[in-house]
Coordinates of C-alpha atoms in Angstrom, one line a residue:
M243 CA 8.6 -37.4 15.8
P244 CA 5.7 -36.2 13.6
S245 CA 3.9 -38.8 11.6
A246 CA 3.5 -38.7 7.8
V247 CA -0.3 -38.5 8.3
S248 CA -0.2 -35.4 10.5
S249 CA 2.3 -33.5 8.3
S250 CA 0.3 -34.2 5.1
G251 CA -2.8 -33.0 6.9
G252 CA -1.1 -29.8 7.8
A253 CA 0.1 -29.3 4.2
L254 CA -3.4 -29.9 3.0
A255 CA -4.8 -27.3 5.3
V256 CA -2.2 -24.8 4.2
L257 CA -2.9 -25.5 0.5
R258 CA -6.7 -25.2 1.2
F259 CA -6.1 -21.9 2.9
G260 CA -3.9 -20.7 0.1
R261 CA -6.6 -21.6 -2.5
F262 CA -9.3 -19.7 -0.5
A263 CA -7.0 -16.7 0.0
A264 CA -6.0 -16.6 -3.7
M265 CA -9.6 -17.0 -5.0
G266 CA -10.9 -14.4 -2.4
V267 CA -8.3 -11.9 -3.7
V268 CA -9.3 -12.7 -7.3
A269 CA -13.0 -12.2 -6.6
A270 CA -12.3 -9.0 -4.7
L271 CA -10.2 -7.6 -7.5
I272 CA -12.9 -8.5 -10.1
L273 CA -15.5 -6.6 -8.1
I274 CA -13.1 -3.6 -7.5
A275 CA -12.4 -3.4 -11.2
G276 CA -16.1 -3.4 -11.9
V277 CA -16.8 -0.5 -9.5
W278 CA -13.7 1.3 -10.8
A279 CA -14.9 1.0 -14.4
S280 CA -18.4 2.1 -13.6
W281 CA -17.5 4.9 -11.3
G282 CA -15.8 7.0 -14.0
T283 CA -19.2 7.6 -15.6
A284 CA -21.6 6.9 -12.7
Q285 CA -20.2 9.7 -10.6
H286 CA -21.3 12.2 -13.2
A287 CA -24.7 10.7 -13.8
M288 CA -25.5 10.3 -10.1
L289 CA -23.9 13.3 -8.4
T290 CA -25.3 16.1 -10.6
K291 CA -25.4 18.9 -8.0
G292 CA -23.2 21.7 -9.2
R293 CA -22.7 20.2 -12.6
E294 CA -24.0 21.5 -15.9
R295 CA -27.2 19.7 -16.9
G296 CA -29.1 19.9 -20.2
T297 CA -30.1 18.1 -23.3
V298 CA -28.3 17.0 -26.4
E299 CA -30.0 16.4 -29.7
V300 CA -27.8 13.8 -31.4
T301 CA -27.1 14.9 -35.0
W302 CA -24.1 12.8 -35.9
C303 CA -22.7 9.4 -34.8
G304 CA -19.4 8.0 -35.7
G305 CA -17.5 4.9 -34.8
R306 CA -17.1 5.6 -31.1
T307 CA -18.8 8.9 -30.4
C308 CA -22.0 10.8 -31.1
A309 CA -22.4 14.6 -31.1
G310 CA -25.0 17.3 -31.2
P311 CA -25.9 20.7 -29.9
Y312 CA -26.3 21.2 -26.2
A313 CA -29.3 23.1 -24.6
P314 CA -28.8 24.0 -20.9
L315 CA -31.3 23.2 -18.2
S316 CA -29.3 24.2 -15.1
R317 CA -28.5 27.7 -13.9
G318 CA -25.2 28.9 -15.1
S319 CA -24.9 26.4 -17.9
Q320 CA -24.2 27.8 -21.4
P321 CA -25.5 26.5 -24.7
R322 CA -22.8 24.7 -26.8
A323 CA -22.8 24.0 -30.6
K324 CA -21.4 20.6 -30.0
V325 CA -21.0 18.1 -27.1
V326 CA -19.8 14.5 -27.4
L327 CA -21.6 11.4 -26.1
E328 CA -20.2 7.8 -26.1
N329 CA -21.7 6.0 -29.1
S330 CA -23.5 2.9 -27.7
V331 CA -26.6 1.0 -28.2
A332 CA -28.2 3.5 -25.9
V333 CA -27.7 6.5 -28.2
E334 CA -29.4 7.0 -31.6
E335 CA -29.0 9.7 -34.1
G336 CA -32.0 12.1 -34.2
R337 CA -33.0 11.6 -30.5
T338 CA -32.7 14.0 -27.6
Y339 CA -31.1 12.9 -24.3
A340 CA -30.8 14.4 -20.9
V341 CA -27.1 14.8 -20.1
V342 CA -24.6 16.0 -17.5
L343 CA -21.4 17.6 -18.8
K344 CA -18.1 16.4 -17.4
P345 CA -16.1 19.3 -15.9
G346 CA -13.8 21.2 -18.2
G347 CA -14.8 19.9 -21.6
E348 CA -17.4 19.0 -24.1
Q349 CA -17.9 15.4 -22.9
A350 CA -21.4 14.5 -21.8
V351 CA -22.8 11.6 -19.9
R352 CA -26.5 10.5 -20.0
S353 CA -28.3 11.4 -16.8
G354 CA -31.5 10.2 -15.2
P355 CA -32.4 6.6 -14.4
A356 CA -31.3 5.3 -17.8
G357 CA -27.9 7.0 -17.5
I358 CA -27.3 5.9 -13.9
V359 CA -28.2 2.2 -14.6
Y360 CA -26.2 2.2 -17.9
A361 CA -23.2 3.6 -16.0
W362 CA -23.2 0.6 -13.7
V363 CA -23.2 -2.1 -16.5
P364 CA -19.5 -2.9 -16.0
L365 CA -20.2 -3.7 -12.3
G366 CA -23.0 -6.1 -13.5
G367 CA -20.5 -8.0 -15.6
A368 CA -18.0 -8.1 -12.8
L369 CA -20.7 -9.5 -10.5
L370 CA -21.4 -12.3 -13.0
L371 CA -17.7 -13.1 -13.4
A372 CA -17.0 -12.9 -9.6
S373 CA -19.9 -15.3 -9.0
V374 CA -18.1 -18.0 -11.1
V375 CA -14.9 -17.5 -9.0
V376 CA -16.8 -17.6 -5.7
A377 CA -18.7 -20.8 -6.7
G378 CA -15.7 -22.6 -8.2
G379 CA -12.8 -21.3 -6.2
L380 CA -14.4 -20.6 -2.8
L381 CA -17.1 -23.2 -2.9
R382 CA -19.6 -20.7 -1.6
T383 CA -22.7 -21.5 -3.8
R384 CA -25.1 -19.3 -1.9
A385 CA -22.9 -16.2 -2.1
A386 CA -22.2 -17.0 -5.8
W387 CA -26.0 -17.1 -6.5
V388 CA -26.4 -13.8 -4.8
L389 CA -23.7 -12.3 -6.9
A390 CA -25.0 -13.8 -10.1
L391 CA -28.6 -12.8 -9.5
S392 CA -27.5 -9.3 -8.6
G393 CA -25.4 -9.0 -11.8
T394 CA -28.2 -10.4 -13.9
A395 CA -30.7 -8.0 -12.4
L396 CA -28.5 -5.0 -13.0
L397 CA -27.8 -6.0 -16.7
T398 CA -31.5 -6.8 -17.3
T399 CA -32.6 -3.5 -15.8
A400 CA -30.1 -1.7 -18.0
F401 CA -31.4 -3.5 -21.1
L402 CA -35.0 -2.6 -20.2
V403 CA -34.4 1.0 -19.2
V404 CA -32.0 2.0 -21.9

């Protein structure tokens, strides 16, 4: 007949495993969401081969977007009277930016080092958030520090470059 001590120890081990599994899944989902949110823009900024590249002189900024005329730099790209950039702290009216056009439209994404780093900002936030889950839920302080410092480095670099 099993004793009360051994059955409570088994239950405790199952609960501990459940907590680690749940927190591991939460941390993984946070990181996957950060990559997913970043990749939508980062793929255009990083993988420019075969895409239309040029510059945009921002002449108008609204609540969520900025726009201006597009001057092509890559072969086969055509000038456009207006392309649209996301309005952010990284875009100012009156300045010219190197951009890559998204296929099939007038949407543009900043290119070059500033565009690439800025595209990965959601991943930086996800790294910081996941570090809290890893430290508190998984009790892995070294891994949490690595995640936190990586996120901080990415966000700081984005702040300095943009």
